[in-house]
mmCIF file of C-alpha atoms (C1' of nucleotides) in Angstrom:
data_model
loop_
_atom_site.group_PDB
_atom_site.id
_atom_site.type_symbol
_atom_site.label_atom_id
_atom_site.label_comp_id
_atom_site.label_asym_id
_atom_site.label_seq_id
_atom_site.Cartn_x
_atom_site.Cartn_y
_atom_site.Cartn_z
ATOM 1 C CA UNK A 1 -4.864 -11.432 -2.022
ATOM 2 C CA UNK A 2 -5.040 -13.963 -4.586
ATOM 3 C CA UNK A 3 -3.630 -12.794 -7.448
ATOM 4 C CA UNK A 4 -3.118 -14.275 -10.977
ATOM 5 C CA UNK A 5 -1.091 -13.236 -14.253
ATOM 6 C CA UNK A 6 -2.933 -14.350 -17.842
ATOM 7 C CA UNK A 7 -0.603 -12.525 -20.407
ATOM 8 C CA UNK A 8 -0.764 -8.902 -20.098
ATOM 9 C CA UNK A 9 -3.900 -9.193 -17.622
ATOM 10 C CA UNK A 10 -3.755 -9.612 -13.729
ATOM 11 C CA UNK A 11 -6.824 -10.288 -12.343
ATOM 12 C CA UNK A 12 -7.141 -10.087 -8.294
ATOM 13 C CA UNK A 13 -9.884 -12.780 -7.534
ATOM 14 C CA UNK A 14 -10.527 -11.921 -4.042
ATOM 15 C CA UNK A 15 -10.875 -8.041 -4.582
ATOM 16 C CA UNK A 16 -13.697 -6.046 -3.103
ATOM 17 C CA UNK A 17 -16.406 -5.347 -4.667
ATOM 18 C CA UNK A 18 -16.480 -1.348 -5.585
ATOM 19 C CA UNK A 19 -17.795 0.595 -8.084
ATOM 20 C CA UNK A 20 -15.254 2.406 -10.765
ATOM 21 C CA UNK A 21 -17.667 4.998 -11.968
ATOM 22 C CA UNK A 22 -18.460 6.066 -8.679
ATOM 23 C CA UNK A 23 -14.993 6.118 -7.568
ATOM 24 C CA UNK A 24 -13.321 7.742 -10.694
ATOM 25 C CA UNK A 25 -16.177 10.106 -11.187
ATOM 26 C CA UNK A 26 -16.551 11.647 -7.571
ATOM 27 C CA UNK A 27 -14.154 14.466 -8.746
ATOM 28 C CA UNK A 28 -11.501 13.165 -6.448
ATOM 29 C CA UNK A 29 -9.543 12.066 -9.807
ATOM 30 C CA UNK A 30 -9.229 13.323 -12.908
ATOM 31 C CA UNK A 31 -7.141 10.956 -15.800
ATOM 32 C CA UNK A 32 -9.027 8.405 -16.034
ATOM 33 C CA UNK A 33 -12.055 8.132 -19.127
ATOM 34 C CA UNK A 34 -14.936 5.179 -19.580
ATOM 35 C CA UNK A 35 -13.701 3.639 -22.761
ATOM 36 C CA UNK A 36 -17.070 0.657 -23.443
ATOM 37 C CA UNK A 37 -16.764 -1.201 -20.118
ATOM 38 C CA UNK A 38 -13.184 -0.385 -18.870
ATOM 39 C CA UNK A 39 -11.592 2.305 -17.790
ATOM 40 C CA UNK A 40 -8.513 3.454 -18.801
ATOM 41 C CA UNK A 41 -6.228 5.644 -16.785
ATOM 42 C CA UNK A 42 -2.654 6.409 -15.810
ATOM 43 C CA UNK A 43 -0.884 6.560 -11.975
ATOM 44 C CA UNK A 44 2.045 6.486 -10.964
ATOM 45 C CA UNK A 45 3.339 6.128 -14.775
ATOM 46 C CA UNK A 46 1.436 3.065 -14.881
ATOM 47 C CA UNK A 47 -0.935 3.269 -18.027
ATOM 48 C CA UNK A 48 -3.927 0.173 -17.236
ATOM 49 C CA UNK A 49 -7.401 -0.353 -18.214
ATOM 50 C CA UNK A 50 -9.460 -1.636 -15.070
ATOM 51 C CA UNK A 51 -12.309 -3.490 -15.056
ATOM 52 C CA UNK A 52 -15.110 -5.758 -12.779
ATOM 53 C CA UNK A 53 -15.745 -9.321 -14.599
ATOM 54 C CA UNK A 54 -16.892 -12.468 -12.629
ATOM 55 C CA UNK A 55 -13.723 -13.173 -11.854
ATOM 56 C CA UNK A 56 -12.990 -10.224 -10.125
ATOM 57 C CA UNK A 57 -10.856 -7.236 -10.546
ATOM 58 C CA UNK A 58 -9.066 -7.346 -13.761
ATOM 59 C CA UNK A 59 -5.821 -4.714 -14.597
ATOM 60 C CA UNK A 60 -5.053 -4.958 -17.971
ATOM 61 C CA UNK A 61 -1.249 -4.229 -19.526
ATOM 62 C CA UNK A 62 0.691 -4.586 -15.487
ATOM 63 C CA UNK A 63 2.402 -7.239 -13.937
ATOM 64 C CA UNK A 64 2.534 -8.660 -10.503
ATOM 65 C CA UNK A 65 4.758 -6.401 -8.973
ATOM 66 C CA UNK A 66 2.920 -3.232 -10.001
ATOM 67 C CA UNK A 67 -0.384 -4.879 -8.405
ATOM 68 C CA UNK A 68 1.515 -5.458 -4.696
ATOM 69 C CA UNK A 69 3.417 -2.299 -5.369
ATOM 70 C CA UNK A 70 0.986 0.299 -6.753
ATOM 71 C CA UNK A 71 -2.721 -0.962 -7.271
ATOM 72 C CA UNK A 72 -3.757 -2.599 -4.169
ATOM 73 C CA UNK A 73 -3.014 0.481 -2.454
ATOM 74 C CA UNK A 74 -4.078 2.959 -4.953
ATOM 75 C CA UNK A 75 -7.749 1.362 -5.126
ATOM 76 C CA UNK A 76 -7.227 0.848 -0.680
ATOM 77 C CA UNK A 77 -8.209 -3.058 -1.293
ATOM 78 C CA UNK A 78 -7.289 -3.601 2.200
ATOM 79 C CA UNK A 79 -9.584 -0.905 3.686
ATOM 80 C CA UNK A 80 -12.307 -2.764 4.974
ATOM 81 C CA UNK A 81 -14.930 0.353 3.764
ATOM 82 C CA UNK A 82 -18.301 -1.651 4.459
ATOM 83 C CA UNK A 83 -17.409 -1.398 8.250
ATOM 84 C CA UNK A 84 -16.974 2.354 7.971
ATOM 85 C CA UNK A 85 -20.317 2.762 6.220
ATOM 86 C CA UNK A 86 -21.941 1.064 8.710
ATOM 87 C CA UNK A 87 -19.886 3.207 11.500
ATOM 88 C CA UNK A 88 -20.647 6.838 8.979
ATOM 89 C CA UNK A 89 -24.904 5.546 8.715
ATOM 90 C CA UNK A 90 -24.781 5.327 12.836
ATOM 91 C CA UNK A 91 -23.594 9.195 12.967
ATOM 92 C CA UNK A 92 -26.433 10.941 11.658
ATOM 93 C CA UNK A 93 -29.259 9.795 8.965
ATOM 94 C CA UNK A 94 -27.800 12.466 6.475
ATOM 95 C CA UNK A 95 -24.455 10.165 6.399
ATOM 96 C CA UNK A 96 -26.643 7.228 6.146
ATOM 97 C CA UNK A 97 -28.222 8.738 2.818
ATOM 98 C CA UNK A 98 -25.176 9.727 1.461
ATOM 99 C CA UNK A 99 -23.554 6.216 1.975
ATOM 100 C CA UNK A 100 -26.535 4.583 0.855
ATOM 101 C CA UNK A 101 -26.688 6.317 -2.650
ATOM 102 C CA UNK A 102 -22.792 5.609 -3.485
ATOM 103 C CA UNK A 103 -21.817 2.966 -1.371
ATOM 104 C CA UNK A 104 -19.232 2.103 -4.153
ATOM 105 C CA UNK A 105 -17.333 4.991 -3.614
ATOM 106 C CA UNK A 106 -13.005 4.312 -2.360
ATOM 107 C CA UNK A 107 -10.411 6.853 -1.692
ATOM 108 C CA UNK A 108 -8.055 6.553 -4.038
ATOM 109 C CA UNK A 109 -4.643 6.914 -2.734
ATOM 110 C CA UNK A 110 -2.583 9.210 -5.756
ATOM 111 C CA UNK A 111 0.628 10.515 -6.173
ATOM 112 C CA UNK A 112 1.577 13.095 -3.429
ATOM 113 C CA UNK A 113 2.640 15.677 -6.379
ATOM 114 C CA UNK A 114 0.256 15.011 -9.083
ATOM 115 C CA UNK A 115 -2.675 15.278 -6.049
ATOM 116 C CA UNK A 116 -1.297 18.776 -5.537
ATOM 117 C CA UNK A 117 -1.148 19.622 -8.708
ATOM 118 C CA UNK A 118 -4.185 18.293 -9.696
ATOM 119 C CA UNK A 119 -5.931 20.517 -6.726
ATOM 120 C CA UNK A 120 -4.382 23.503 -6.909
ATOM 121 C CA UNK A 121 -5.915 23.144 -10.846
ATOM 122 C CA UNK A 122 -9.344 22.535 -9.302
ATOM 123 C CA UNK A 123 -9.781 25.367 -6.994
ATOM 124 C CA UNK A 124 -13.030 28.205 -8.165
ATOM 125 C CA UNK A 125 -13.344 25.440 -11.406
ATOM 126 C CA UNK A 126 -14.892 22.709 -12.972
ATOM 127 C CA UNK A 127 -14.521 18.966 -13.157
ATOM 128 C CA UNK A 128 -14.692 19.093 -17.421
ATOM 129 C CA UNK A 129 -12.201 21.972 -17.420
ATOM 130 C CA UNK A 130 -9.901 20.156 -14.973
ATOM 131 C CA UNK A 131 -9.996 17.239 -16.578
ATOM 132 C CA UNK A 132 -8.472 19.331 -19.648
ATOM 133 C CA UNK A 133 -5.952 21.777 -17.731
ATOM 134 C CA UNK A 134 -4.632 18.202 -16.580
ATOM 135 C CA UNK A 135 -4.369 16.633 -19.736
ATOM 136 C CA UNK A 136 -2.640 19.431 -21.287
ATOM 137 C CA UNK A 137 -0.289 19.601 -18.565
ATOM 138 C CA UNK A 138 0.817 15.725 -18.971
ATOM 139 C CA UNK A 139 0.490 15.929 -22.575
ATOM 140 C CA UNK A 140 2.686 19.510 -22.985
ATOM 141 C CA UNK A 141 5.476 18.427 -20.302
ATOM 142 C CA UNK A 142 4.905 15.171 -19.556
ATOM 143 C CA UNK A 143 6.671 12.053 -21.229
ATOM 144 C CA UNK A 144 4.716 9.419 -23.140
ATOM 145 C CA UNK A 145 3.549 6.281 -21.331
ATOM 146 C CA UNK A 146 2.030 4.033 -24.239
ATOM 147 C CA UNK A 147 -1.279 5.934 -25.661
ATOM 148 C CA UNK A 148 -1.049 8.439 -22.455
ATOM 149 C CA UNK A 149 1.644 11.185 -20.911
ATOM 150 C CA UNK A 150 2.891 10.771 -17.609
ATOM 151 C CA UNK A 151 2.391 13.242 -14.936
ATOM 152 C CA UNK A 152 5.117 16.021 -15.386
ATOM 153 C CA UNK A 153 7.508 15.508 -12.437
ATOM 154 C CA UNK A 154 7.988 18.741 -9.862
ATOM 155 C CA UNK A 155 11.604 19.334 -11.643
ATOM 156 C CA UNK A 156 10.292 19.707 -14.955
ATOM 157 C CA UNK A 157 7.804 22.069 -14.367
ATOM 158 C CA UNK A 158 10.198 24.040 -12.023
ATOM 159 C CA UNK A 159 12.410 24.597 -14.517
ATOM 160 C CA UNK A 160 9.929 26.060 -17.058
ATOM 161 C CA UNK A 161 9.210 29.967 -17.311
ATOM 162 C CA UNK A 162 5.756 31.348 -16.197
ATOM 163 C CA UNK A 163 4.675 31.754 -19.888
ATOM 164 C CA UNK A 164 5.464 28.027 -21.211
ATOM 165 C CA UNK A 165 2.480 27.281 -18.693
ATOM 166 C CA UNK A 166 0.320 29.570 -21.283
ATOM 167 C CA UNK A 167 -0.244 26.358 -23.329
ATOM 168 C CA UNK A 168 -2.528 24.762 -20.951
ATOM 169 C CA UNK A 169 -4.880 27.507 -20.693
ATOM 170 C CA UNK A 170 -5.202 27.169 -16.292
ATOM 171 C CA UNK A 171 -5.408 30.916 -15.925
ATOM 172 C CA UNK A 172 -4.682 32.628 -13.094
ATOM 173 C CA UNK A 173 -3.361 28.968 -11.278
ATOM 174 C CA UNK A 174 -0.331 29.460 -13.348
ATOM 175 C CA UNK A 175 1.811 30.760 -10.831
ATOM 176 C CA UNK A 176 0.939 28.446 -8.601
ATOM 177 C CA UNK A 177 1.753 25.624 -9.817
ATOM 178 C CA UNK A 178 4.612 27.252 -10.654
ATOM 179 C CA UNK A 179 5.692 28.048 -7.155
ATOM 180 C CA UNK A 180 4.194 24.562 -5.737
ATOM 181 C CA UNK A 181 6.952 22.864 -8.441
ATOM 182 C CA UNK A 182 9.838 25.153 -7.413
ATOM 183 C CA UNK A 183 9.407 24.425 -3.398
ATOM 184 C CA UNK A 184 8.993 20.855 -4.158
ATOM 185 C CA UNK A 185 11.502 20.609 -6.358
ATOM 186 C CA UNK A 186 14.151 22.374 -3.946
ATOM 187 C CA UNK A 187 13.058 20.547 -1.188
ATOM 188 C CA UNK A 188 11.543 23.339 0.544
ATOM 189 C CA UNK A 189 8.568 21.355 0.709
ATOM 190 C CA UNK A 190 9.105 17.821 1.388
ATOM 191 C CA UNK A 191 6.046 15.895 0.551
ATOM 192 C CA UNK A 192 7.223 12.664 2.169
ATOM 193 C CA UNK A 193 7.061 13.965 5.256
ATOM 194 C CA UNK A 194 3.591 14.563 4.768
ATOM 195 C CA UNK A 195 2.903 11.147 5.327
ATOM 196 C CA UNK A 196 3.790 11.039 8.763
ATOM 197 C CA UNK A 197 3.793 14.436 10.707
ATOM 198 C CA UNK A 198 0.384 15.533 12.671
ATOM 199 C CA UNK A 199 -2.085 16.831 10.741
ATOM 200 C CA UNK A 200 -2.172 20.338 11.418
ATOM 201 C CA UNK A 201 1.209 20.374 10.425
ATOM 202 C CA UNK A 202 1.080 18.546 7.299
ATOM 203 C CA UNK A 203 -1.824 21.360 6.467
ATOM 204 C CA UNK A 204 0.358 24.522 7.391
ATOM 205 C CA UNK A 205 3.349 23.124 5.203
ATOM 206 C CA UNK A 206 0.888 22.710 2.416
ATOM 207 C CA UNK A 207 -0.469 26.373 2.966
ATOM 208 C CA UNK A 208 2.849 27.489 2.407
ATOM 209 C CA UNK A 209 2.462 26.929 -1.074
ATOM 210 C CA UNK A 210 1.193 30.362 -3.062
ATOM 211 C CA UNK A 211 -2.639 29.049 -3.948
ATOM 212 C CA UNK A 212 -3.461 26.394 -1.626
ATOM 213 C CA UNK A 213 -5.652 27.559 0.967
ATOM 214 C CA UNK A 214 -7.151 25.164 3.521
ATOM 215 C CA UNK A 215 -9.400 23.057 0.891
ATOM 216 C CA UNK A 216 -6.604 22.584 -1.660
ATOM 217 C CA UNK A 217 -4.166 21.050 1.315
ATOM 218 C CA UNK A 218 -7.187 18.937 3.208
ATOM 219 C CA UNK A 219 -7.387 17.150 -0.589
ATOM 220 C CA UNK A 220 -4.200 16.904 -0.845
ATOM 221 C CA UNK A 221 -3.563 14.711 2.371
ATOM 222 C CA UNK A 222 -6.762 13.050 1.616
ATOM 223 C CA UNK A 223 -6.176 11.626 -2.000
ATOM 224 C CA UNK A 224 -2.443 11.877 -1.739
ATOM 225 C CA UNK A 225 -1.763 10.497 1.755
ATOM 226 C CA UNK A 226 -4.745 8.490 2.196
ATOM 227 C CA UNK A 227 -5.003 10.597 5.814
ATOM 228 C CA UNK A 228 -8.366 10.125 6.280
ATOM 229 C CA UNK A 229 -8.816 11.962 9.790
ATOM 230 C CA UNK A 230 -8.464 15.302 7.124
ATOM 231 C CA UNK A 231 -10.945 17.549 6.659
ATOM 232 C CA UNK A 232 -11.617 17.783 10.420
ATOM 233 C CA UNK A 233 -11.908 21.934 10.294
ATOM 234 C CA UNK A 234 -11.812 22.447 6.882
ATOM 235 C CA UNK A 235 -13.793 25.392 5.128
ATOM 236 C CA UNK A 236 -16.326 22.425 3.445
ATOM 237 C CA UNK A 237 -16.620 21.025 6.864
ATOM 238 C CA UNK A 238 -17.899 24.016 8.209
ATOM 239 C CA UNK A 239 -19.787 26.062 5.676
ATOM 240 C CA UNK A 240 -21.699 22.382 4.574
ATOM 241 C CA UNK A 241 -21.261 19.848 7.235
ATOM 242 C CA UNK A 242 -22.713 22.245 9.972
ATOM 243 C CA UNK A 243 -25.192 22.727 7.407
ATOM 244 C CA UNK A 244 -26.011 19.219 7.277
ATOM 245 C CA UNK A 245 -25.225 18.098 11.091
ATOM 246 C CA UNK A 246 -25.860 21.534 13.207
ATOM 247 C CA UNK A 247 -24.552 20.496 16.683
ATOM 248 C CA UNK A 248 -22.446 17.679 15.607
ATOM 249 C CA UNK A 249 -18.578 18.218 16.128
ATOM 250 C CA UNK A 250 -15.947 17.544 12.905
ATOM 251 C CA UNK A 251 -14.369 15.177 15.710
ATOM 252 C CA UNK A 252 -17.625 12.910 15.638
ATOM 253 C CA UNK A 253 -17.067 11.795 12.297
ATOM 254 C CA UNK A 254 -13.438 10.271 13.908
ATOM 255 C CA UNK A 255 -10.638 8.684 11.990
ATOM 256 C CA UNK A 256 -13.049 8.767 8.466
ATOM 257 C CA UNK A 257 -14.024 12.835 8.128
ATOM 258 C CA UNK A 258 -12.551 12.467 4.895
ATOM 259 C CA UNK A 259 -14.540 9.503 3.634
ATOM 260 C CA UNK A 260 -17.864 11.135 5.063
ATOM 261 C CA UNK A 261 -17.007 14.217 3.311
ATOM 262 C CA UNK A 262 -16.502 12.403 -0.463
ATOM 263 C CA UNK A 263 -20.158 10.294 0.195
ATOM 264 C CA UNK A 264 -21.571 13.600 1.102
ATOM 265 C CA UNK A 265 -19.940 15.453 -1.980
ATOM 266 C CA UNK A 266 -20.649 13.911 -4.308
ATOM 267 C CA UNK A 267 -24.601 12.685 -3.285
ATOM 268 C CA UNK A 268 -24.747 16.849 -3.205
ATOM 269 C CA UNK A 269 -23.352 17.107 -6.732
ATOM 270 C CA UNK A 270 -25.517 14.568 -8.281
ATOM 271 C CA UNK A 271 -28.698 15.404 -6.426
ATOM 272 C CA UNK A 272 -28.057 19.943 -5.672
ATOM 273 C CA UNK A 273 -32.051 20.024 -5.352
ATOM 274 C CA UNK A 274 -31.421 17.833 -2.409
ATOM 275 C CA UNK A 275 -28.424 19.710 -0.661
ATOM 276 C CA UNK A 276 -30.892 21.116 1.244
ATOM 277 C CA UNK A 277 -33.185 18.675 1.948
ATOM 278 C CA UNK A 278 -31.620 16.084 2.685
ATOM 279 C CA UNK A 279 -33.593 15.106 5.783
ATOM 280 C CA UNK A 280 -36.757 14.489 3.713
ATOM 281 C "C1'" DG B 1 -24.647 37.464 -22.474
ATOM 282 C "C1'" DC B 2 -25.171 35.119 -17.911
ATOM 283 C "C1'" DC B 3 -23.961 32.138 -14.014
ATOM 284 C "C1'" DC B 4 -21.014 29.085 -12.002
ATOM 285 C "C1'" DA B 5 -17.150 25.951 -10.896
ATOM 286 C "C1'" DG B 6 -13.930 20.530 -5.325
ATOM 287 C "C1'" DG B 7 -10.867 28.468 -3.553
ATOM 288 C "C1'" DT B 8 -7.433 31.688 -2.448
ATOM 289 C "C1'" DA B 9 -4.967 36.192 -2.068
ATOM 290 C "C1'" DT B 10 -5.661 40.619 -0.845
ATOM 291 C "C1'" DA B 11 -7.576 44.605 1.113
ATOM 292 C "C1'" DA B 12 -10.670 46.607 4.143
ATOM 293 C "C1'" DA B 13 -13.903 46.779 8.010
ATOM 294 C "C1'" DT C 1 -11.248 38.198 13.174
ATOM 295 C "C1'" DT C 2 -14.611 38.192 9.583
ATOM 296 C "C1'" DT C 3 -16.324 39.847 4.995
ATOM 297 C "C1'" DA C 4 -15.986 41.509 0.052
ATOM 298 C "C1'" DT C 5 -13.890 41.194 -4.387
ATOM 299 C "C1'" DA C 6 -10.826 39.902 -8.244
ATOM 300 C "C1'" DC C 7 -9.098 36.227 -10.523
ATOM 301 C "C1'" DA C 8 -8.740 33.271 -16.096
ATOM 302 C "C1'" DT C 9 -11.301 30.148 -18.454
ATOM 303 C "C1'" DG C 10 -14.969 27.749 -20.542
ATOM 304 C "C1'" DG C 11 -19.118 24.467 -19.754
ATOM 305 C "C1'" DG C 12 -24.089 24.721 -19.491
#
DNA sequence: GCCCAGGTATAAA
DNA sequence: TTTATACATGGG
């Protein structure tokens, strides 16, 4: 990658092209906020504003190290996603609509415990009102990080009582986030490992967790992991995919289920009078 | 007021 | 094994 510092700025010439919106607004995210034509955001305890000029990618307020550390794989740079569209539109003309109407879409690859966090928050809710739970969560427990909070680490919240969690208004998700930040936290649930055992197993140590169900852990692995074979025989896969592909296996979507599945989600979202006509 | 939201735990068939 | 319901909260 060719990469350049200009004071505060880094700017990675050679970046793909992608689009932000798309990709922070396709619900697989939920800190970062349009401010004019950048966005600003926080991950990893790295507070940036990111946007596209003619000279290509431009990070505002990091440094080198944070770019080859953090942000190339956060945004998946390396991911060569055009060849997977083309491989996703070959599968099945509903794939091919999906791709075409957000081809700018990219997985963001989060924090392991802020992704769990984040979707245990999400589950029977909406994007608005996790967007808030969230906030007051980093701003509540978190520590500042320039004109932002940092995500509250698995310790802190493990060490606060059930009714200090009152403040961020989550409801009934209260105890578990509670009980994902104790097991965490005591290393009953070690999320590194995550990263590398088979699938099915990553999923069952998730489920383990009081309030993540099948969904919760398949997002999880996706967004936090960047294991994009999830969501191979997840509850979305088959209450919508069989839906949209009746006859078509989870395992013909191959190592990129979880890509096909966040075209698919959010074309549905923006277009719902579609979600069942999508062949039209 | 009503319906719904990137679901899951629980009980019951 | 599958199906029904409660769950806290607030946006539309």
């Amino acid at each position: 990658m060719e990469i350049k510092k200009i004071g505060n700025d880094i700017i990675i010439y050679d970046a793909p092209r992608f689009s932000l919106k798309d990709t922070f607004e396709c619900g697989q995210c939920f800190r970062w906020e349009k401010e004019g034509d950048k966005f600003h955001g926080i991950a990893y305890s790295r507070e940036v504003y990111v946007y596209f000029d003619d000279r290509g990618l431009v990070i505002e307020n990091s440094c080198i190290e944070d770019v080859n550390n953090i942000w190339i794989k956060y945004f998946d740079l390396e991911r060569d996603y055009e060849k997977i569209r083309e491989n996703l539109c070959r599968i099945d003309p509903v794939l091919l609509k999906a791709c075409s109407y957000c081809p700018g879409i990219r997985i963001l690859k989060q924090d392991p415990w802020e992704a769990l966090c984040s979707f245990i928050i999400s589950q029977n809710n909406n994007i608005p009102r996790i967007k808030g739970i969230i906030s007051r969560l980093c701003a509540n427990f978190g520590e500042k990080q320039g004109e932002m909070y940092k995500f509250p680490s698995a310790d802190k919240l493990a060490s606060l009582e059930i009714d200090k969690l009152a403040s961020i208004r989550s409801g009934f998700r209260d105890k578990y986030i509670l009980d994902a930040a104790k097991k965490v936290s005591d290393g009953r649930l070690d999320l590194e490992m995550l990263a590398y055992i088979p699938i099915d197993k990553a999923r069952q140590a998730l489920m383990g967790i009081h309030g993540v169900g099948a969904k919760v852990a398949e997002c999880v692995l996706l967004y936090g992991f960047h294991r994009l074979e999830a969501f191979p025989l997840d509850v979305w896969m088959k209450r919508v995919m069989s839906v949209f592909f009746p006859g078509k296996t989870p395992e013909m979507f191959g190592e990129c289920a979880g890509i096909a599945q966040q075209y698919l989600f959010h074309y549905s979202r923006e277009n719902p009078e579609r979600l069942l006509d999508l062949e039209s």
